[in-house]
Coordinates of C-alpha atoms in Angstrom, one line a residue:
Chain P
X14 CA 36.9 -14.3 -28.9
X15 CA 33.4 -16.5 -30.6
X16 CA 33.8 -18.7 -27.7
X17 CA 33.1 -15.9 -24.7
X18 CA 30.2 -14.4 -27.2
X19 CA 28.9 -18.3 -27.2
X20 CA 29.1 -18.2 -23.4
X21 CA 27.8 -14.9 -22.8
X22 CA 24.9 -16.0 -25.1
X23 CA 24.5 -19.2 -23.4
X24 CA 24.3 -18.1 -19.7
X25 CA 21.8 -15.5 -20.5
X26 CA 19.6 -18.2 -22.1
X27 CA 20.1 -20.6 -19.0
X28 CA 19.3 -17.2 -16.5
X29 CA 16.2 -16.5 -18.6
X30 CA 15.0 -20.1 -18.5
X31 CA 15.6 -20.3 -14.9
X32 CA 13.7 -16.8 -13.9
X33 CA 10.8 -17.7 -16.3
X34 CA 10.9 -21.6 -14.3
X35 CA 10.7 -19.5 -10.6
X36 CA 8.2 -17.4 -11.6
X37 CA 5.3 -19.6 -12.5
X38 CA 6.6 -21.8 -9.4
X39 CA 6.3 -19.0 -7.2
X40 CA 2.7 -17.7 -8.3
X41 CA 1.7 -21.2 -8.3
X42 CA 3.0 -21.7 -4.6
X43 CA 1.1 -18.4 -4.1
X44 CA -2.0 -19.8 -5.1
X45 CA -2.0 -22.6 -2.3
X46 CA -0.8 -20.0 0.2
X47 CA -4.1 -17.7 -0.4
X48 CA -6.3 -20.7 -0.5
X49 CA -4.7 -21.6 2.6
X50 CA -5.5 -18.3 4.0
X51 CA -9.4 -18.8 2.8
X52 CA -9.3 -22.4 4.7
X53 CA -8.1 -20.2 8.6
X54 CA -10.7 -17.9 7.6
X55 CA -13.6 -20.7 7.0
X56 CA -12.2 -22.2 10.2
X57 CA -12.5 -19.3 12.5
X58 CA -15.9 -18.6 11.3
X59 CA -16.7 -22.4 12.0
X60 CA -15.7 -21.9 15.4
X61 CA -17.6 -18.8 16.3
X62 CA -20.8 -20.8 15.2
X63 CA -21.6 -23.3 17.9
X64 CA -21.0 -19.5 20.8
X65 CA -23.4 -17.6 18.4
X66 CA -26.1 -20.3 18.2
X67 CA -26.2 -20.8 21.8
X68 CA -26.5 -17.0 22.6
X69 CA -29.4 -16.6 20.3
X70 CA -31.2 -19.6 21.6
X71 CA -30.8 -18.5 25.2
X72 CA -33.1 -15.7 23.7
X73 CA -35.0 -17.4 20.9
X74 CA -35.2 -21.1 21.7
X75 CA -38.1 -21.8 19.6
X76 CA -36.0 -20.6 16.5
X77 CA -35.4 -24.3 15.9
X78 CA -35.3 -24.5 12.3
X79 CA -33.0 -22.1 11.6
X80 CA -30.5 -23.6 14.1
X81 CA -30.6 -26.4 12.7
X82 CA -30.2 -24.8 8.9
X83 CA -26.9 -23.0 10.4
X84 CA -25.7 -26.4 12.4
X85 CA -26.1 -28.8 9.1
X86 CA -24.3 -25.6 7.1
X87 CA -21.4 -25.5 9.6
X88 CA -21.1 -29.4 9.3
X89 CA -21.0 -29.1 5.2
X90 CA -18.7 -26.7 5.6
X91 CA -16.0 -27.9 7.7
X92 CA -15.5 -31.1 6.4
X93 CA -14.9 -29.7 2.4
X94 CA -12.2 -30.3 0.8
X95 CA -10.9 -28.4 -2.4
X96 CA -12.4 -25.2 -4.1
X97 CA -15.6 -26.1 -5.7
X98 CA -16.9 -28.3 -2.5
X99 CA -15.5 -25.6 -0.5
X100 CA -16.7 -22.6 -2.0
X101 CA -20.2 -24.4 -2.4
X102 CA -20.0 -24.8 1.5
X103 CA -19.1 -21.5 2.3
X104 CA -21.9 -19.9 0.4
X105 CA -24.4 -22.2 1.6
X106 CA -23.0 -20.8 5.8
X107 CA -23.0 -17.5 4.3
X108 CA -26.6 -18.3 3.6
X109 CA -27.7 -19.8 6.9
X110 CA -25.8 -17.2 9.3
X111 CA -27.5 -14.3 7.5
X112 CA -31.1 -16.0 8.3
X113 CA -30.0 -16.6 11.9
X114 CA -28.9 -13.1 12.1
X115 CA -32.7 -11.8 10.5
X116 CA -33.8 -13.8 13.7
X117 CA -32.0 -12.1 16.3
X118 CA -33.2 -8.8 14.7
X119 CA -36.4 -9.5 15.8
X120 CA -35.1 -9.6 19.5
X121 CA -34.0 -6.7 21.6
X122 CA -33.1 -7.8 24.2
X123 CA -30.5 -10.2 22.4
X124 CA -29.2 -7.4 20.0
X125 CA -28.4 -5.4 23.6
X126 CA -26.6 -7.6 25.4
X127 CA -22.9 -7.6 25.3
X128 CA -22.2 -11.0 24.6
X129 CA -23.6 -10.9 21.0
X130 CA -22.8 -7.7 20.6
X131 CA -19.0 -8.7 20.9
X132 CA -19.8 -12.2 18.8
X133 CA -21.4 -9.6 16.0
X134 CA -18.2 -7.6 15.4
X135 CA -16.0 -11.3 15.5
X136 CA -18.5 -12.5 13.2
X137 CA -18.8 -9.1 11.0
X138 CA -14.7 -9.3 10.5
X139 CA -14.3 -12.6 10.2
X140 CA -17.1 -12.2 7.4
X141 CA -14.6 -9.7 6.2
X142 CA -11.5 -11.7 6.4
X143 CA -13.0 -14.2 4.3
X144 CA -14.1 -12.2 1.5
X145 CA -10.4 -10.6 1.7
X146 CA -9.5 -14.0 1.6
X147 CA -11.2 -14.5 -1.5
X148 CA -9.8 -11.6 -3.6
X149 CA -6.9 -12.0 -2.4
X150 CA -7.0 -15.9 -3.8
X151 CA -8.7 -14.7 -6.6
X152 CA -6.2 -12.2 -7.8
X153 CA -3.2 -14.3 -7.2
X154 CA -5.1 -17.8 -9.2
X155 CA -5.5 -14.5 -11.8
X156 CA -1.9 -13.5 -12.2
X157 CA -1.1 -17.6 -12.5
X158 CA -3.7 -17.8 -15.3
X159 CA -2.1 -15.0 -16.8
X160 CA 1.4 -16.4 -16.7
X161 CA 0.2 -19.5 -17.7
X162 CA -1.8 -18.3 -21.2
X163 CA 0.4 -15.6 -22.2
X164 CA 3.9 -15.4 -23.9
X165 CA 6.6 -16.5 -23.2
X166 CA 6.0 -17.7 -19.9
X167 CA 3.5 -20.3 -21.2
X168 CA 6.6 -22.2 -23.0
X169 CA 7.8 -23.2 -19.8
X170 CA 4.2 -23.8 -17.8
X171 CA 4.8 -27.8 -18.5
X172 CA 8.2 -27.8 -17.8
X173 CA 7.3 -26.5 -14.1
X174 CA 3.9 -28.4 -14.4
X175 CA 2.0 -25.7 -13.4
X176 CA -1.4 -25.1 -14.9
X177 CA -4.5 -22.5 -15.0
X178 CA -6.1 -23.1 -11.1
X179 CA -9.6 -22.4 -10.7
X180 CA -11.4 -19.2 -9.5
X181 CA -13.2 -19.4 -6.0
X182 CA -17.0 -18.7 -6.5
X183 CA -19.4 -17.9 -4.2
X184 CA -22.4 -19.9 -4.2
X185 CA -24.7 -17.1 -3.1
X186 CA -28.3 -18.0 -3.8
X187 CA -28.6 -14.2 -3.4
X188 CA -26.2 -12.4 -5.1
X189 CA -27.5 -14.7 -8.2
X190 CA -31.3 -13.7 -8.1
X191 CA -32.4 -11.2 -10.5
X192 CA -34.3 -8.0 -8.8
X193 CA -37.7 -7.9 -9.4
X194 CA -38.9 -4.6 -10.8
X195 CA -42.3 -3.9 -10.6
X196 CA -43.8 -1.3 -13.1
Chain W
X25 CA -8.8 6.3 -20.1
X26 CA -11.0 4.5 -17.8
X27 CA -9.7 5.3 -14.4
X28 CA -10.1 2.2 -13.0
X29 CA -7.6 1.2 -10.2
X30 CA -5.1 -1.0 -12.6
X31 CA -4.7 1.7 -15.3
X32 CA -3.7 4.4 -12.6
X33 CA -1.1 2.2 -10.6
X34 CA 0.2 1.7 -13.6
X35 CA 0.7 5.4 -14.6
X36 CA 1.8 6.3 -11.8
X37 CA 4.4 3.8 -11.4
X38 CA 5.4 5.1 -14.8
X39 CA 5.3 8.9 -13.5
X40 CA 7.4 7.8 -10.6
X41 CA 10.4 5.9 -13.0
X42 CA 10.4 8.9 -15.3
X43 CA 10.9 11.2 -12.4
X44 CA 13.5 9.2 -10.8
X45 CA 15.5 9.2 -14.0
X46 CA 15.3 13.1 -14.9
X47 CA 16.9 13.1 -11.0
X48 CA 19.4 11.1 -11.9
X49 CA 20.1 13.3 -14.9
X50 CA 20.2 16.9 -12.8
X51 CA 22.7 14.9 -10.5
X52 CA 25.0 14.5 -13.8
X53 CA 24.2 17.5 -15.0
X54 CA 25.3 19.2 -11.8
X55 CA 28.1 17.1 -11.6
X56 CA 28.7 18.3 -15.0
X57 CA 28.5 22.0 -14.2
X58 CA 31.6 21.5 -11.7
X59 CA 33.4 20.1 -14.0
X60 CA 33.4 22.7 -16.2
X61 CA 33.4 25.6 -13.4
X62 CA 36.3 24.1 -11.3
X63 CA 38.4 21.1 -13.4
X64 CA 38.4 18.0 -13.1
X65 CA 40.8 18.3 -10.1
X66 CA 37.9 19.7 -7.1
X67 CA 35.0 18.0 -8.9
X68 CA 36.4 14.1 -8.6
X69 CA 36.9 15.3 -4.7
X70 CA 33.9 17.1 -4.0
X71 CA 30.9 15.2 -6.3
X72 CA 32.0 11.4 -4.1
X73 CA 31.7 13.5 -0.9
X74 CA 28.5 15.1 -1.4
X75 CA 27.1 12.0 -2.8
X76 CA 28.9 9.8 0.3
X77 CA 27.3 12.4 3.1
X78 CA 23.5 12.6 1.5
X79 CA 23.9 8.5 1.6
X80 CA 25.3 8.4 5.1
X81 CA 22.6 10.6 6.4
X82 CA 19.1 9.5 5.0
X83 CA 19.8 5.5 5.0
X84 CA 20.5 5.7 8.4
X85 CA 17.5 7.2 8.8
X86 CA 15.9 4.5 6.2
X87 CA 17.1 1.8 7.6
X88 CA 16.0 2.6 11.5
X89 CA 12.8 4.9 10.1
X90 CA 9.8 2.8 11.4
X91 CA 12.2 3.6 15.7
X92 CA 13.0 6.9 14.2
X93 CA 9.4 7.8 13.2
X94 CA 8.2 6.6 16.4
X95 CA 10.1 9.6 18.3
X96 CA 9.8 12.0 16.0
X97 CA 5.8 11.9 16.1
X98 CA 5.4 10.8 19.7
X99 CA 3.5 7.4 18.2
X100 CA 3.1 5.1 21.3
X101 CA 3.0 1.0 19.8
X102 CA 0.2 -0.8 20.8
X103 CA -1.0 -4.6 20.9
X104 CA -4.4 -6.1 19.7
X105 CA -5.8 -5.5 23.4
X106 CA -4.9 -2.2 23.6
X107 CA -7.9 -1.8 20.5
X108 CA -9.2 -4.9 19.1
X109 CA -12.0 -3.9 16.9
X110 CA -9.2 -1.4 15.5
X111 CA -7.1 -4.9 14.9
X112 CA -10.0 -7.0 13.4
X113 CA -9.9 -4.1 10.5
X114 CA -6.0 -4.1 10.2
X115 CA -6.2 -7.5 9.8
X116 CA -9.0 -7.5 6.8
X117 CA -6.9 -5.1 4.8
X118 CA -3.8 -6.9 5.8
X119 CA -5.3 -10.3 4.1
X120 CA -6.6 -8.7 1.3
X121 CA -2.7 -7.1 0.6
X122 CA -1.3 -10.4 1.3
X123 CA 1.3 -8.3 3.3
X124 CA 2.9 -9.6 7.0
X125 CA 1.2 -7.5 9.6
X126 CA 2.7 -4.5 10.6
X127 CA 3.3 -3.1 14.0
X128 CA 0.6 -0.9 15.3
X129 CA 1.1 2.9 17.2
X130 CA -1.1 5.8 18.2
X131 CA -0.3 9.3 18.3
X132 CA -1.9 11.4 21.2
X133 CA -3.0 14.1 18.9
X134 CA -6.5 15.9 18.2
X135 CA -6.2 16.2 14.4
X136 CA -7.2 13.3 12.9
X137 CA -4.2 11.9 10.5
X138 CA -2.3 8.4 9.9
X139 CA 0.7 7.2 8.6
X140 CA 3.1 4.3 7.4
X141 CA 6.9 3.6 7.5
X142 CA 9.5 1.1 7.6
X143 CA 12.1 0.1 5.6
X144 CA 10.5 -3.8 4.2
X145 CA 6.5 -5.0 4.7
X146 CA 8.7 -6.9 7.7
X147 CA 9.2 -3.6 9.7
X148 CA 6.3 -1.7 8.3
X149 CA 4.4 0.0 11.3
X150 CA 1.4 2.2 10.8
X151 CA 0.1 4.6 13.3
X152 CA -3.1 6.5 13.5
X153 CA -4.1 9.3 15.6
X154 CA -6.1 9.4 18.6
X155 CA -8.8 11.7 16.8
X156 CA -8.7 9.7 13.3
X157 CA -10.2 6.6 15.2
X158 CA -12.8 9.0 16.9
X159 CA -14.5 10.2 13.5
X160 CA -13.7 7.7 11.4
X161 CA -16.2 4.7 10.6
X162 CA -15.4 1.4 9.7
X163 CA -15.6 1.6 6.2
X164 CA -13.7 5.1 6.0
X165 CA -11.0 3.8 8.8
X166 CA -10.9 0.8 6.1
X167 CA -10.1 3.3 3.4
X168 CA -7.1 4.7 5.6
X169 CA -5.4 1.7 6.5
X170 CA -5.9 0.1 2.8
X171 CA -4.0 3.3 1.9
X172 CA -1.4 3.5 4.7
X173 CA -0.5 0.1 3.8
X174 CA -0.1 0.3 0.1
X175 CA 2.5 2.9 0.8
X176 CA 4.1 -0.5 3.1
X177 CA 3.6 -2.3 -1.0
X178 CA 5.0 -0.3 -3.2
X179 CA 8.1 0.5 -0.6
X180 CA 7.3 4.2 -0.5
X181 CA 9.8 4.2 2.4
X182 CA 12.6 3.4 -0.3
X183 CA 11.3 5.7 -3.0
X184 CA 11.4 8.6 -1.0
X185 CA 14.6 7.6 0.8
X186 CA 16.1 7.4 -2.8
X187 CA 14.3 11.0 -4.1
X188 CA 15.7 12.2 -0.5
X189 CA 19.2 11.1 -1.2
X190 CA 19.7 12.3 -4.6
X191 CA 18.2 15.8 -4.0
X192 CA 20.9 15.6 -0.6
X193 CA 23.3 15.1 -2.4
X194 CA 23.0 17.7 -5.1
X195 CA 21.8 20.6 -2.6
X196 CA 25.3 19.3 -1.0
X197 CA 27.3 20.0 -4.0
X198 CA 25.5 23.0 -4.3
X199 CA 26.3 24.4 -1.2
X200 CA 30.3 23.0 -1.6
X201 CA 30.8 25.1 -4.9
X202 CA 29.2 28.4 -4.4
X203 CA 30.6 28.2 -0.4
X204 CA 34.3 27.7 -3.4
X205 CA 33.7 30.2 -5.5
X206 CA 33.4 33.1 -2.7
X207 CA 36.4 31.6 -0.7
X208 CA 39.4 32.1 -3.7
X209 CA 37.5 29.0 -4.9
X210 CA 38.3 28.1 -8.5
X211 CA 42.4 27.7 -8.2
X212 CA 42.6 24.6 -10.7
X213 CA 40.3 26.8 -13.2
X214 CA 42.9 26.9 -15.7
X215 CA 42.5 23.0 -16.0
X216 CA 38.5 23.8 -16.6
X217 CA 36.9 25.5 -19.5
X218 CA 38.1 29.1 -20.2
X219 CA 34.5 30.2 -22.0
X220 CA 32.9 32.6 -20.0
X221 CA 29.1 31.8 -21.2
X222 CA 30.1 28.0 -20.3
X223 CA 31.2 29.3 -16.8
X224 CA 27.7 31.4 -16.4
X225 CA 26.0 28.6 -17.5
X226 CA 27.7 26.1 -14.9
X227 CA 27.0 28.2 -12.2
X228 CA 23.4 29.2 -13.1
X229 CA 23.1 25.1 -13.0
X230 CA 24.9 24.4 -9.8
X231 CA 22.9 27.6 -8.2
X232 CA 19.4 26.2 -9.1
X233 CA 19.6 23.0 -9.0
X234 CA 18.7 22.2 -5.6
X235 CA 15.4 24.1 -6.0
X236 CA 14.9 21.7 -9.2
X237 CA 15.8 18.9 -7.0
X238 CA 13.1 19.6 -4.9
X239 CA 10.4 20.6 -7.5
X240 CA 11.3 16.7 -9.0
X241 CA 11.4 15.1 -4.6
X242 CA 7.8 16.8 -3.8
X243 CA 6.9 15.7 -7.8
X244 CA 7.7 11.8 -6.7
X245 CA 6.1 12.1 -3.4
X246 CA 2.5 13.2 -5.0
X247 CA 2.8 10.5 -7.3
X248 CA 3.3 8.1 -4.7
X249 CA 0.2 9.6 -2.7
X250 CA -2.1 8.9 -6.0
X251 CA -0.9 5.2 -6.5
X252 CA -1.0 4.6 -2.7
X253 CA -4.7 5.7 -3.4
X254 CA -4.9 3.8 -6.4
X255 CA -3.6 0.5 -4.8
X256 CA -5.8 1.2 -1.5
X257 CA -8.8 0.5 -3.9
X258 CA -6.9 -2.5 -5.3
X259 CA -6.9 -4.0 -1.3
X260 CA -10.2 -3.0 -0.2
X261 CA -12.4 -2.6 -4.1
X262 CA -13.9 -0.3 -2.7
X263 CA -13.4 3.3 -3.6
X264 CA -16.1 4.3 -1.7
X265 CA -14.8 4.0 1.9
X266 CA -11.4 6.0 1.1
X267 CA -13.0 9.1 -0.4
X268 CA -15.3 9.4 2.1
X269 CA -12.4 9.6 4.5
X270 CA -10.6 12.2 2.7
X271 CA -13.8 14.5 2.9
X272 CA -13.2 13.9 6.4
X273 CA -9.8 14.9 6.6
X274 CA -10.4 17.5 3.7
X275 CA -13.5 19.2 6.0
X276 CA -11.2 19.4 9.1
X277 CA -9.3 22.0 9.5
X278 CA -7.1 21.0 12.7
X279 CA -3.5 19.8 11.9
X280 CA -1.2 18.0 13.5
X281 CA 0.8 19.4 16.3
X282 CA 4.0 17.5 15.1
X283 CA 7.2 18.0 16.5
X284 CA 9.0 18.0 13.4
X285 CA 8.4 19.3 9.8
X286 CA 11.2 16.6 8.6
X287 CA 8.5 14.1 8.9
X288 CA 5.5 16.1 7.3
X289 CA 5.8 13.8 4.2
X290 CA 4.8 10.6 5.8
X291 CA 1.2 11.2 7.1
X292 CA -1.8 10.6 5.0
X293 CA -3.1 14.2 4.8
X294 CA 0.1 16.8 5.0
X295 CA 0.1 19.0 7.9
X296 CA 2.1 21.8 5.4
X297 CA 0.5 21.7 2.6
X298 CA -2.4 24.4 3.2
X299 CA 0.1 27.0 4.4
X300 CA 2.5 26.1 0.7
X301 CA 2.6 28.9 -1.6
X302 CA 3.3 27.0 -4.6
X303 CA 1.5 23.3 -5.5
X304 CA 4.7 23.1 -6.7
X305 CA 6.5 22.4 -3.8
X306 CA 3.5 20.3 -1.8
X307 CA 4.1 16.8 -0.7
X308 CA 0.8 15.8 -1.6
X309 CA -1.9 16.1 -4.3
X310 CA -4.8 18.4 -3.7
X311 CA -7.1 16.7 -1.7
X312 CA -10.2 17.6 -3.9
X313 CA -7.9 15.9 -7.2
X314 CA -7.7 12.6 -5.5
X315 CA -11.4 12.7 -4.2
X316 CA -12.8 13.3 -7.7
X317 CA -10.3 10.2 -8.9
X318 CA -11.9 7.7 -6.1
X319 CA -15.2 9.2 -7.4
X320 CA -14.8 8.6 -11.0
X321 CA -13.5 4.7 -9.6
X322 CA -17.2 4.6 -8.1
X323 CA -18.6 4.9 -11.0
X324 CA -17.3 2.0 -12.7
X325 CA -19.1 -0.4 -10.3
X326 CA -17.7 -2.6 -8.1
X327 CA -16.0 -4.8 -10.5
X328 CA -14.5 -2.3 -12.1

């Protein structure tokens, strides 16, 4: 009779280990996948740029420096690797396709024709996807964290050697600046 | 409470367990009823059937719902050329859910409404009507499909396939004994319980049940509108967006021409609801509720 009690008690133990083992496995798996996801997104942005710049300068060709700004950006960009380089990079693109976009306001005729109008919506949801991208990264590296810090998962985080990942942050010059109020 | 988006998925994914259980009780209970009505003799016949025919009928209809939906609504599939700016926003929300993408349809209709099925996120399809992509903007369209598909999440197609099954099966039984009692029913009631208050009792049960049955199905189905709400916000952060689309839906009047009431449930704004007597019995929060619950997410800013 003890000895099926000590065998229940045993396979539960080894069914508990083994759940609490997959599950930081699988929500550190999910982290890669999401920044995976982030990296497509980056990508398809990258490839919209060299199209967008040359419908703008067919337009605004003496727009130089801001070409340039969005060029060196796109360059930066596409050769990071890991999240801080990579979310430095993105912020900094972020940055430079905002001024080139200020310059096309400044051009009707541009803004009208259909070309850019159909490169503003790709870029406008690929803008979106990214940011999805983000969150989406964001929330899973947050569930891992979670899982990682709190009991009694975080017994068996070296076992799987899984650890805390890091958050993606935006490095958005703007987002960062403090309003000025003027009384 | 702070009603940010966490705190309510979490109660109503509470709501929804507690609900499921008291079903679970009234089928016993029911089932218990019988027993003392008829004996044990009709009720170990009749309780398996009943249970065996509600099963039969709605997981066929579970497991094929996202073909079955389709011609039941009229929804004609389409692919990312068909509507590609329509795509581009699926495919935002459908990164920032982490879900597979679903299949895309369009009902020829001029009230403007959406909805979601399928039995998995693998077979998820949503479909939006022809006059919901008219007025809608992008952020409110946003709103809709961030809601659409956290119904796809949180497997609304199962829950309500489970609430449908269980109230089945005990407006079934319902229908079995009464149909028994008028028809020399009862013949093995000398092997049941001989005191007449228990046999009112039992049969006050088995009458009412179904009714109870549905007060707890339409109970689950509004909970499962206000965490598909609450979980929309968890996709898209942004509160915003959604409400404004249910003052959209709330300020028109139209309503779907559908062919069916069986599938009134499913759309994002119910077609029935306005002509209900009873809140009681509606399939869906009032719309004003679950704008003044986006609205009070607003105001916590978008972090939350």
């Amino acid at each position: 009779m003890e000895i099926f009690v000590i065998i229940g008690v045993v396979a539960l133990l080894a069914i508990f280990v083994v759940a609490q083992y997959n599950r930081l496995v699988r929500l550190n798996i999910s982290v890669d996948e999401a920044f995976a996801q982030i990296e497509v997104q980056l990508k398809r942005r990258a490839d919209l740029i060299p199209n967008l710049v040359e419908t703008v300068k067919g337009y605004a060709s003496h727009e130089q420096s801001t070409f340039d700004a969005v060029v060196a950006a796109r360059a930066k960009a596409t050769s990071a690797t890991g999240v801080a380089d990579v979310s430095a990079a993105d912020g900094m693109l972020t940055q430079a396709l905002r001024g080139l976009l200020a310059v096309a306001e400044a051009y009707p005729d541009l803004k009208a024709s259909s070309n850019f109008l159909s490169l503003q919506e790709e870029l406008s949801t690929t803008e979106n996807k990214v940011a999805f991208a983000r969150q989406f990264y964001n929330d899973n590296v947050r569930a891992l964290n979670e899982a990682v810090a709190t009991i009694p998962s975080s017994f068996f985080a070296g076992f799987a050697k899984v650890s805390a990942r890091e958050f993606y942050e935006v490095e958005d010059p703007q987002s960062r600046e403090v309003p000025k109020v003027n009384f | 409470m702070s009603a940010n988006f966490r705190n309510a998925q979490g109660a109503n994914k509470r709501k929804t367990y507690f609900l499921l259980v008291a079903m679970g009780l009234l089928t016993w209970v029911v089932a218990y009823a019988a027993l003392t009505y008829f004996g044990a003799g009709t009720t170990t016949f009749v309780v398996p059937l009943a249970v065996g025919i509600s099963l039969v009928g709605v997981w066929g209809s579970y497991y094929g719902s996202d073909k079955l939906v389709l011609t039941m609504t009229g929804a004609r599939v389409i692919q990312r050329e068909d509507n590609p700016e329509l795509f581009n926003v699926i495919e935002e929300v459908v990164i920032a859910s982490g879900l597979p993408m679903p299949k895309v349809a369009i009902v020829e209709d001029s009230a403007p409404n959406a909805f979601a099925t399928g039995r998995n996120p693998e077979h998820a399809l949503i479909a939006f009507t022809t006059r919901i992509l008219e007025v809608m903007d992008r952020d409110e369209l946003q709103g809709v499909i961030a809601h659409e598909l956290a119904h796809v999440a949180n497997r609304d197609t199962l829950v309500s396939a489970v609430a449908a099954t269980t109230a089945g099966a005990i407006a079934i039984l319902s229908d079995f004994l009464t149909r028994m009692m008028w028809f020399g029913g009862g013949r093995d009631r000398r092997e049941g319980n001989g005191n007449p208050f228990l046999l009112i009792v039992s049969l006050v049960i088995m009458l009412l049940a179904p009714i109870a049955a549905m007060l707890l199905r339409s109970a689950i189905s509004r909970r499962r509108e206000s965490l598909a709400d609450a979980t929309a916000v968890a996709f898209t952060r942004n509160p915003a967006g959604l409400r404004r689309a249910l003052e959209t839906l709330a300020g028109d009047s139209t309503v779907v021409r559908q062919r069916s009431n069986a599938v009134a449930h499913i759309w994002i704004e119910s077609p029935l609801d306005g002509k209900s007597v009873s809140q009681l019995f509606a399939t869906h929060p009032p719309i004003q509720e679950r704008i003044e619950t986006l609205r009070a997410m607003e105001s916590l800013g978008p972090n939350q």
